[in-house]
Coordinates of C-alpha atoms in Angstrom, one line a residue:
X18 CA 0.0 0.0 0.0
X19 CA 3.0 2.3 0.4
X20 CA 3.2 3.0 -3.4
X21 CA -0.5 3.5 -3.7
X22 CA -0.2 6.2 -1.1
X23 CA 3.0 7.6 -2.7
X24 CA 1.1 8.2 -6.0
X25 CA -2.2 9.1 -4.4
X26 CA -0.7 12.1 -2.6
X27 CA 0.4 14.0 -5.8
X28 CA -2.6 12.7 -7.7
X29 CA -5.1 14.2 -5.2
X30 CA -3.1 17.4 -5.0
X31 CA -3.0 17.8 -8.8
X32 CA -6.8 17.2 -9.1
X33 CA -7.4 19.8 -6.4
X34 CA -5.3 22.3 -8.2
X35 CA -7.1 21.7 -11.5
X36 CA -10.6 22.0 -10.2
X37 CA -12.1 25.0 -11.9
X38 CA -12.6 28.1 -9.7
X39 CA -10.9 26.4 -6.7
X40 CA -10.7 29.1 -4.0
X41 CA -7.8 27.8 -1.9
X42 CA -4.2 28.7 -2.6
X43 CA -5.0 32.2 -4.0
X44 CA -1.4 33.5 -4.4
X45 CA 2.0 32.3 -5.7
X46 CA 3.5 32.0 -2.2
X47 CA 0.7 29.7 -1.1
X48 CA 1.1 27.6 -4.3
X49 CA 4.8 27.3 -3.7
X50 CA 4.3 26.1 -0.1
X51 CA 1.7 23.7 -1.2
X52 CA 4.0 22.1 -3.8
X53 CA 6.8 21.8 -1.2
X54 CA 4.4 20.2 1.2
X55 CA 2.9 17.7 -1.2
X56 CA 6.2 16.7 -2.8
X57 CA 7.8 16.5 0.7
X58 CA 5.1 14.2 1.9
X59 CA 5.6 12.0 -1.2
X60 CA 9.4 11.9 -0.4
X61 CA 8.7 10.9 3.2
X62 CA 6.5 8.0 2.0
X63 CA 9.4 7.0 -0.4
X64 CA 11.8 7.0 2.5
X65 CA 9.4 4.9 4.5
X66 CA 9.6 2.4 1.7
X67 CA 13.4 2.3 2.2
X68 CA 13.0 1.6 5.9
X69 CA 10.4 -1.2 5.2
X70 CA 12.5 -2.8 2.4
X71 CA 14.2 -6.1 3.2
X72 CA 17.7 -5.5 1.9
X73 CA 18.7 -9.2 2.6
X74 CA 16.3 -10.2 -0.2
X75 CA 16.7 -7.4 -2.6
X76 CA 16.0 -9.5 -5.7
X77 CA 12.3 -10.1 -4.6
X78 CA 9.6 -7.7 -5.5
X79 CA 8.5 -6.2 -2.1
X80 CA 5.8 -3.9 -0.8
X81 CA 3.6 -5.3 -3.5
X82 CA 0.1 -4.5 -4.6
X83 CA -1.3 -7.1 -6.9
X84 CA -5.0 -6.9 -7.9
X85 CA -6.9 -8.0 -11.0
X86 CA -7.4 -5.2 -13.4
X87 CA -8.9 -6.9 -16.5
X88 CA -9.1 -10.7 -16.1
X89 CA -10.1 -11.4 -19.7
X90 CA -6.6 -10.4 -20.9
X91 CA -4.7 -11.2 -17.7
X92 CA -4.1 -7.5 -16.9
X93 CA -3.3 -6.8 -13.3
X94 CA -2.6 -3.7 -11.2
X95 CA 0.7 -4.9 -9.9
X96 CA 3.1 -2.6 -8.1
X97 CA 6.3 -3.3 -6.2
X98 CA 10.1 -2.7 -5.9
X99 CA 13.3 -4.6 -5.7
X100 CA 16.9 -3.4 -5.5
X101 CA 16.9 -2.3 -9.1
X102 CA 13.9 0.1 -8.8
X103 CA 14.1 1.3 -5.2
X104 CA 17.0 3.8 -5.7
X105 CA 15.2 5.3 -8.7
X106 CA 12.0 5.7 -6.7
X107 CA 13.8 7.6 -4.0
X108 CA 15.8 9.7 -6.6
X109 CA 12.5 10.6 -8.4
X110 CA 10.8 11.8 -5.2
X111 CA 13.9 13.7 -4.1
X112 CA 14.4 15.6 -7.3
X113 CA 10.7 16.5 -7.5
X114 CA 10.9 17.8 -4.0
X115 CA 14.0 19.8 -4.7
X116 CA 12.4 21.3 -7.9
X117 CA 9.5 22.6 -5.8
X118 CA 11.9 24.0 -3.2
X119 CA 13.9 25.8 -6.0
X120 CA 10.8 27.1 -7.7
X121 CA 9.4 28.6 -4.5
X122 CA 11.7 31.7 -4.9
X123 CA 12.8 31.1 -8.5
X124 CA 9.7 30.4 -10.6
X125 CA 10.0 30.2 -14.4
X126 CA 8.9 33.2 -16.5
X127 CA 5.4 32.9 -17.8
X128 CA 3.3 32.8 -14.6
X129 CA 0.4 30.3 -14.3
X130 CA 2.1 28.6 -11.3
X131 CA -1.1 26.7 -10.4
X132 CA -0.9 24.9 -13.7
X133 CA 2.9 24.4 -13.4
X134 CA 2.5 22.9 -9.9
X135 CA -0.3 20.5 -11.1
X136 CA 1.8 19.4 -14.1
X137 CA 4.8 18.7 -12.0
X138 CA 2.7 16.6 -9.7
X139 CA 1.2 14.6 -12.6
X140 CA 4.8 14.2 -14.0
X141 CA 5.8 12.8 -10.6
X142 CA 3.0 10.2 -10.7
X143 CA 4.1 9.0 -14.1
X144 CA 7.8 8.8 -13.1
X145 CA 7.1 6.9 -9.9
X146 CA 4.6 4.6 -11.5
X147 CA 7.1 3.6 -14.2
X148 CA 9.6 2.4 -11.6
X149 CA 7.1 0.5 -9.5
X150 CA 4.9 -1.0 -12.2
X151 CA 5.2 -4.8 -12.6
X152 CA 2.7 -5.4 -15.3
X153 CA 3.7 -4.5 -18.9
X154 CA 0.6 -2.6 -19.8
X155 CA 0.6 -0.7 -16.5
X156 CA 4.2 0.1 -17.1
X157 CA 3.4 1.5 -20.5
X158 CA 0.6 3.6 -19.2
X159 CA 2.8 5.2 -16.6
X160 CA 5.6 5.5 -19.2
X161 CA 3.3 7.5 -21.3
X162 CA 1.8 9.7 -18.5
X163 CA 5.0 11.7 -18.4
X164 CA 4.9 12.9 -22.0
X165 CA 2.1 15.4 -22.0
X166 CA 3.1 17.2 -18.7
X167 CA 6.7 17.5 -19.9
X168 CA 5.5 18.7 -23.3
X169 CA 3.3 21.4 -21.6
X170 CA 6.1 22.4 -19.3
X171 CA 8.5 23.0 -22.3
X172 CA 5.8 24.6 -24.4
X173 CA 4.4 27.1 -21.8
X174 CA 7.5 28.0 -19.7
X175 CA 10.3 27.3 -22.1
X176 CA 12.6 29.7 -24.0
X177 CA 12.2 31.5 -27.3
X178 CA 12.2 28.3 -29.5
X179 CA 10.1 26.3 -27.1
X180 CA 7.4 25.4 -29.6
X181 CA 9.8 23.6 -31.9
X182 CA 11.6 21.9 -29.0
X183 CA 8.3 20.7 -27.5
X184 CA 7.0 19.4 -30.8
X185 CA 10.3 17.5 -31.5
X186 CA 10.1 16.1 -27.9
X187 CA 6.6 14.8 -28.3
X188 CA 7.0 13.4 -31.8
X189 CA 10.2 11.5 -31.0
X190 CA 8.9 10.1 -27.8
X191 CA 5.6 9.0 -29.3
X192 CA 7.5 7.2 -32.1
X193 CA 9.6 5.5 -29.5
X194 CA 6.5 4.5 -27.6
X195 CA 5.0 2.9 -30.6
X196 CA 8.0 0.7 -31.2
X197 CA 8.2 -0.1 -27.5
X198 CA 4.6 -1.2 -27.2
X199 CA 5.0 -3.4 -30.3
X200 CA 8.1 -5.1 -28.8
X201 CA 6.6 -5.6 -25.4
X202 CA 3.3 -7.1 -26.8
X203 CA 5.3 -9.3 -29.2
X204 CA 7.1 -10.9 -26.2
X205 CA 4.0 -10.9 -23.9
X206 CA 1.8 -12.6 -26.5
X207 CA 4.3 -15.3 -27.2
X208 CA 5.1 -15.8 -23.5
X209 CA 1.5 -15.8 -22.5
X210 CA 1.8 -13.3 -19.7
X211 CA 2.0 -9.6 -19.0
X212 CA 3.6 -10.0 -15.6
X213 CA 7.1 -8.6 -15.5
X214 CA 8.2 -10.7 -12.6
X215 CA 7.0 -13.8 -14.4
X216 CA 8.7 -12.8 -17.6
X217 CA 12.0 -12.3 -15.7
X218 CA 11.6 -15.7 -14.0
X219 CA 11.1 -17.5 -17.3
X220 CA 14.1 -15.8 -19.0
X221 CA 12.6 -16.2 -22.5
X222 CA 11.3 -19.7 -22.1
X223 CA 8.6 -20.5 -24.6
X224 CA 9.5 -17.5 -26.8
X225 CA 11.3 -18.5 -30.0
X226 CA 14.8 -17.1 -30.9
X227 CA 13.5 -15.0 -33.8
X228 CA 10.7 -13.5 -31.8
X229 CA 13.1 -12.6 -29.0
X230 CA 15.4 -10.8 -31.5
X231 CA 12.5 -8.9 -33.0
X232 CA 11.0 -8.0 -29.6
X233 CA 14.4 -6.9 -28.1
X234 CA 15.2 -4.8 -31.2
X235 CA 11.9 -3.0 -31.0
X236 CA 12.3 -2.4 -27.3
X237 CA 15.9 -1.3 -27.7
X238 CA 14.8 1.3 -30.2
X239 CA 11.8 2.4 -28.1
X240 CA 13.7 2.7 -24.9
X241 CA 16.7 4.1 -26.8
X242 CA 14.7 7.3 -27.8
X243 CA 14.2 8.0 -24.1
X244 CA 17.7 6.9 -23.0
X245 CA 18.8 8.9 -25.2
X246 CA 20.7 6.6 -27.6
X247 CA 22.6 7.9 -30.6
X248 CA 21.3 8.6 -33.2
X249 CA 17.8 8.9 -31.6
X250 CA 19.0 11.6 -29.3
X251 CA 18.5 14.7 -31.4
X252 CA 15.3 15.8 -29.5
X253 CA 17.3 16.2 -26.3
X254 CA 19.5 19.2 -26.7
X255 CA 16.6 21.4 -27.9
X256 CA 14.3 20.2 -25.2
X257 CA 16.9 20.9 -22.5
X258 CA 17.9 24.2 -23.9
X259 CA 14.4 25.6 -24.1
X260 CA 12.9 23.9 -20.9
X261 CA 12.7 25.9 -17.7
X262 CA 15.2 24.8 -15.0
X263 CA 12.8 22.4 -13.2
X264 CA 11.9 20.8 -16.5
X265 CA 15.6 20.3 -17.4
X266 CA 16.3 18.8 -13.9
X267 CA 13.5 16.3 -14.1
X268 CA 14.1 15.5 -17.8
X269 CA 17.8 14.7 -17.2
X270 CA 17.5 13.4 -13.6
X271 CA 14.6 11.0 -14.1
X272 CA 13.0 10.8 -17.6
X273 CA 16.2 9.6 -19.3
X274 CA 16.5 6.9 -16.7
X275 CA 13.2 5.4 -17.7
X276 CA 14.7 4.2 -21.0
X277 CA 17.8 2.5 -19.5
X278 CA 15.7 1.1 -16.6
X279 CA 13.3 -0.4 -19.1
X280 CA 16.1 -2.2 -20.9
X281 CA 17.3 -3.7 -17.6
X282 CA 13.9 -4.4 -16.1
X283 CA 12.1 -5.7 -19.2
X284 CA 14.1 -6.2 -22.4
X285 CA 17.1 -8.1 -21.1
X286 CA 15.4 -10.6 -18.9
X287 CA 12.4 -11.3 -21.1
X288 CA 14.3 -11.7 -24.3
X289 CA 17.9 -12.9 -23.4
X290 CA 18.5 -14.4 -26.8
X291 CA 17.6 -11.1 -28.4
X292 CA 19.8 -9.3 -26.0
X293 CA 22.8 -11.4 -27.0
X294 CA 22.1 -10.9 -30.7
X295 CA 21.7 -7.1 -30.4
X296 CA 24.3 -6.5 -27.7
X297 CA 27.2 -5.7 -30.0
X298 CA 25.1 -3.2 -32.0
X299 CA 23.9 -1.7 -28.7
X300 CA 27.5 -1.4 -27.5
X301 CA 28.6 0.3 -30.8
X302 CA 25.8 2.8 -30.6
X303 CA 26.6 3.5 -27.0
X304 CA 30.3 4.2 -27.7
X305 CA 29.4 6.4 -30.7
X306 CA 27.2 8.3 -28.3
X307 CA 30.0 8.7 -25.7
X308 CA 32.5 10.1 -28.2
X309 CA 29.9 12.1 -30.2
X310 CA 28.5 13.6 -27.0
X311 CA 31.9 14.7 -25.8
X312 CA 32.9 16.2 -29.2
X313 CA 29.6 18.0 -29.4
X314 CA 30.1 19.5 -25.9
X315 CA 33.5 20.9 -27.0
X316 CA 31.7 22.8 -29.8
X317 CA 29.0 24.3 -27.6
X318 CA 28.7 27.9 -26.7
X319 CA 25.6 27.7 -24.5
X320 CA 25.8 26.3 -21.0
X321 CA 22.5 24.3 -20.9
X322 CA 23.1 22.9 -24.4
X323 CA 26.6 21.7 -23.4
X324 CA 25.1 20.0 -20.3
X325 CA 22.4 18.4 -22.5
X326 CA 25.0 16.9 -24.9
X327 CA 27.0 15.7 -21.9
X328 CA 23.9 13.6 -21.0
X329 CA 24.2 11.8 -24.4
X330 CA 27.8 10.8 -23.5
X331 CA 27.1 9.9 -19.9
X332 CA 24.1 7.8 -20.8
X333 CA 26.3 6.2 -23.4
X334 CA 28.3 4.6 -20.6
X335 CA 25.0 3.3 -19.0
X336 CA 24.1 1.7 -22.4
X337 CA 27.6 0.3 -22.7
X338 CA 27.2 -1.4 -19.3
X339 CA 23.9 -2.9 -20.3
X340 CA 25.4 -4.1 -23.6
X341 CA 28.1 -6.2 -21.9
X342 CA 25.3 -8.5 -20.4
X343 CA 27.5 -9.1 -17.3
X344 CA 26.7 -8.4 -13.6
X345 CA 29.5 -5.8 -13.6
X346 CA 28.1 -4.0 -16.6
X347 CA 24.5 -4.0 -15.4
X348 CA 25.6 -2.8 -12.0
X349 CA 27.5 -0.1 -13.7
X350 CA 24.4 0.9 -15.6
X351 CA 22.3 1.1 -12.5
X352 CA 25.0 3.0 -10.6
X353 CA 25.4 5.4 -13.6
X354 CA 21.7 6.1 -13.6
X355 CA 21.7 7.3 -10.1
X356 CA 25.0 9.2 -10.4
X357 CA 23.9 11.0 -13.5
X358 CA 20.6 11.9 -11.9
X359 CA 22.4 13.5 -9.0
X360 CA 25.1 15.3 -10.8
X361 CA 23.3 16.5 -13.9
X362 CA 20.3 17.5 -11.8
X363 CA 22.7 19.7 -9.9
X364 CA 24.3 21.0 -13.1
X365 CA 20.9 22.1 -14.5
X366 CA 20.0 23.8 -11.2
X367 CA 23.3 25.7 -11.4
X368 CA 22.8 26.6 -15.1
X369 CA 19.4 28.0 -14.2
X370 CA 20.8 30.1 -11.4
X371 CA 23.6 31.4 -13.7
X372 CA 21.2 32.3 -16.4
X373 CA 19.0 34.2 -13.8
X374 CA 21.9 36.3 -12.7
X375 CA 23.7 36.9 -16.0
X376 CA 20.6 37.0 -18.2
X377 CA 22.1 34.5 -20.6
X378 CA 23.5 31.0 -21.0
X379 CA 26.1 32.0 -23.6
X380 CA 29.5 31.2 -22.3
X381 CA 31.2 34.2 -24.0
X382 CA 28.6 36.7 -22.6
X383 CA 28.9 35.2 -19.1
X384 CA 32.6 35.9 -19.2
X385 CA 35.2 34.7 -16.8
X386 CA 36.3 35.3 -13.3
X387 CA 33.2 33.9 -11.5
X388 CA 35.4 32.6 -8.7
X389 CA 36.2 36.2 -7.9
X390 CA 32.8 37.8 -8.5
X391 CA 30.5 34.9 -7.4
X392 CA 32.7 32.5 -5.5
X393 CA 29.9 30.4 -3.9
X394 CA 28.1 29.8 -7.2
X395 CA 31.4 29.1 -9.0
X396 CA 32.4 26.6 -6.2
X397 CA 29.2 24.6 -6.7
X398 CA 29.7 24.7 -10.5
X399 CA 33.3 23.5 -10.1
X400 CA 32.2 20.6 -7.8
X401 CA 29.4 19.5 -10.2
X402 CA 31.8 19.7 -13.2
X403 CA 34.6 17.6 -11.6
X404 CA 32.0 15.1 -10.4
X405 CA 30.5 14.8 -13.9
X406 CA 33.9 14.3 -15.5
X407 CA 34.4 11.3 -13.3
X408 CA 36.8 12.3 -10.6
X409 CA 37.6 9.4 -8.3
X410 CA 35.8 9.7 -5.0
X411 CA 32.7 11.2 -6.5
X412 CA 29.6 9.4 -7.8
X413 CA 30.4 9.9 -11.5
X414 CA 33.5 7.8 -11.4
X415 CA 32.1 4.4 -10.5
X416 CA 29.5 4.0 -13.2
X417 CA 31.9 4.9 -16.0
X418 CA 34.8 2.8 -14.6
X419 CA 32.6 -0.3 -14.0
X420 CA 31.1 0.1 -17.5
X421 CA 34.6 0.0 -19.1
X422 CA 35.5 -2.9 -16.8
X423 CA 32.5 -4.8 -18.0
X424 CA 33.4 -4.1 -21.6
X425 CA 36.9 -5.5 -21.0
X426 CA 35.3 -8.9 -20.1
X427 CA 31.8 -9.1 -21.7
X428 CA 29.4 -12.0 -21.6
X429 CA 31.0 -15.2 -23.0
X430 CA 28.6 -15.2 -26.0
X431 CA 29.8 -11.8 -27.2
X432 CA 32.8 -10.8 -29.2
X433 CA 35.5 -9.8 -26.8
X434 CA 37.7 -8.0 -29.4
X435 CA 34.7 -5.8 -30.3
X436 CA 34.0 -4.9 -26.7
X437 CA 37.6 -4.3 -25.9
X438 CA 37.6 -1.8 -28.8
X439 CA 34.5 -0.3 -27.3
X440 CA 36.3 0.0 -24.0
X441 CA 39.2 1.9 -25.7
X442 CA 36.9 4.4 -27.4
X443 CA 34.9 4.7 -24.2
X444 CA 38.2 5.7 -22.5
X445 CA 38.8 8.3 -25.1
X446 CA 35.3 9.6 -24.5
X447 CA 36.2 9.9 -20.8
X448 CA 39.3 12.0 -21.6
X449 CA 37.2 14.2 -23.9
X450 CA 34.6 14.6 -21.1
X451 CA 37.4 15.9 -18.8
X452 CA 38.5 18.3 -21.6
X453 CA 35.1 19.9 -22.1
X454 CA 34.4 20.4 -18.5
X455 CA 37.8 21.9 -17.9
X456 CA 37.2 24.1 -20.9
X457 CA 33.9 25.2 -19.3
X458 CA 35.6 26.1 -16.0
X459 CA 38.4 27.9 -17.7
X460 CA 35.9 30.1 -19.6
X461 CA 33.6 31.2 -16.7
X462 CA 35.1 30.4 -13.3
X463 CA 38.7 31.4 -14.1
X464 CA 40.2 34.1 -16.2
X465 CA 39.4 37.8 -16.5
X466 CA 36.0 39.0 -15.1
X467 CA 33.7 40.7 -17.6
X468 CA 33.4 44.5 -17.6
X469 CA 30.3 44.7 -15.4
X470 CA 31.7 42.2 -12.8
X471 CA 30.8 44.5 -9.9
X472 CA 27.2 44.5 -11.0
X473 CA 27.2 40.8 -11.5
X474 CA 28.7 40.2 -8.0
X475 CA 25.9 42.2 -6.4
X476 CA 23.3 39.7 -7.6
X477 CA 25.3 36.5 -7.5
X478 CA 24.9 35.4 -3.9
X479 CA 22.8 32.1 -3.8
X480 CA 19.5 32.2 -1.9
X481 CA 18.7 29.8 0.9
X482 CA 16.3 28.0 -1.5
X483 CA 19.1 27.5 -4.0
X484 CA 21.3 26.1 -1.3
X485 CA 18.4 23.8 -0.1
X486 CA 18.1 22.4 -3.7
X487 CA 21.9 22.0 -4.3
X488 CA 23.3 20.8 -1.0
X489 CA 21.4 17.4 -0.8
X490 CA 22.7 16.6 -4.3
X491 CA 26.3 17.5 -3.3
X492 CA 26.0 15.4 -0.2
X493 CA 24.6 12.4 -2.0
X494 CA 27.3 12.7 -4.8
X495 CA 29.9 12.5 -2.1
X496 CA 28.2 9.7 -0.2
X497 CA 27.8 7.5 -3.2
X498 CA 31.2 8.3 -4.5
X499 CA 33.1 7.6 -1.3
X500 CA 30.9 4.6 -0.4
X501 CA 29.8 3.0 -3.6
X502 CA 28.6 -0.1 -1.7
X503 CA 25.7 2.2 -0.7
X504 CA 24.2 1.4 -4.1
X505 CA 26.1 -1.7 -5.2
X506 CA 24.9 -3.7 -2.2
X507 CA 21.3 -3.0 -3.2
X508 CA 21.6 -3.7 -6.9
X509 CA 24.0 -6.7 -7.0
X510 CA 21.6 -9.4 -5.9
X511 CA 18.7 -8.5 -8.3
X512 CA 21.2 -8.1 -11.1
X513 CA 22.5 -11.6 -10.5
X514 CA 18.9 -12.9 -10.6
X515 CA 18.6 -11.5 -14.1
X516 CA 21.3 -13.8 -15.4
X517 CA 19.3 -17.1 -15.1
X518 CA 18.8 -16.9 -18.8
X519 CA 22.1 -15.3 -19.7
X520 CA 24.7 -17.4 -18.0

């Protein structure tokens, strides 16, 4: 019942906000406090799930709700979590709460805060539901729920080119959803069940080799749009650049994870033969994304666009880990999901704060010398940048290192020379990642301040609400980086359980 409550809280709040002529919460301050209260209550319920979770049996679906939805087609309302999904549930609730905290004093331009609050709460329902759903159709419903709220957030509160960015976002993701639904139904019809736990237990039994290949390929492409996998990523830079800060944070921190989570949760265990057949292609696309994303970042002149392209590279490491079909690689992918959510969420919060102060995201117009004119803001940006480039001791290091380690020794049924080559190019991508983040820091935190540095310094001090949004992400980046067992101990057992059909 925990997860029913966890989704009922934002659902009831969103409905209350959307009631025509509702008389409560008359002003923006009241709306801001209401959003913080509702998302905070949802986060507390998520944390209670952590305390109730049996970590000694992390591979079993726990805290379950399993009720008949439509018996004629075997459809069930089945919710639960294991060690794979629990960290993502907590990450989703945390980032949503921090977005409301940030928005309280830093709302996006465009007003209509009642609608924004309601849309963010509906978005939270879809994100949480995706990670706790254990029925394929229920999973797909939640997977789709996030599309319209995010489309509206970009379209209403986005930048100058928001209409084109929102349209590209919805068209790409709807195309991916069509492919995904076809792949999931192909596997489900041949397996005779929609239950995700049953599909994982069977490991493809009863589904022919050809059907598994077709089903996995369709799911790989469908999830790859959301991941984002090269070359299906082109919607992402525009969406990030035009989205308001909270939209970018949730898009990077959670929505991208829905794609890679789906590959691990559904595609790999339900179609292991298809996973083996497509693994080399997935690894190749992942590595192209790593190198391409890094090179694209080196060419960017806009801060948010650079961070957006960095996500293509970082999620490439997650996809590479999945492609290895090894426990090390899949653990790397799950670790990289959480690390990327923490670090890139922080980067987009900082990008929004910098744009608020300087009136632009253009690196040349921001100028240098931020460490002198805005030392606290620059210090947070420096921390987030070195965490994102994979500095040992911070969260970003472990996902990338373990993905490369998994590529060095992939599954026995895969071509080791090919994956060692992928590992080498992934290493080059890691070096290029360091290059573009160091370039970023040299441009805006170091060097000569711009001419109106005194004026910039007067508005640069972070507010208490910005600190409240940033500090938890900094603390968790340090915690997970210094004690990686915090996550690996949770994911290792369920990952091993996935390999009943892959060993």
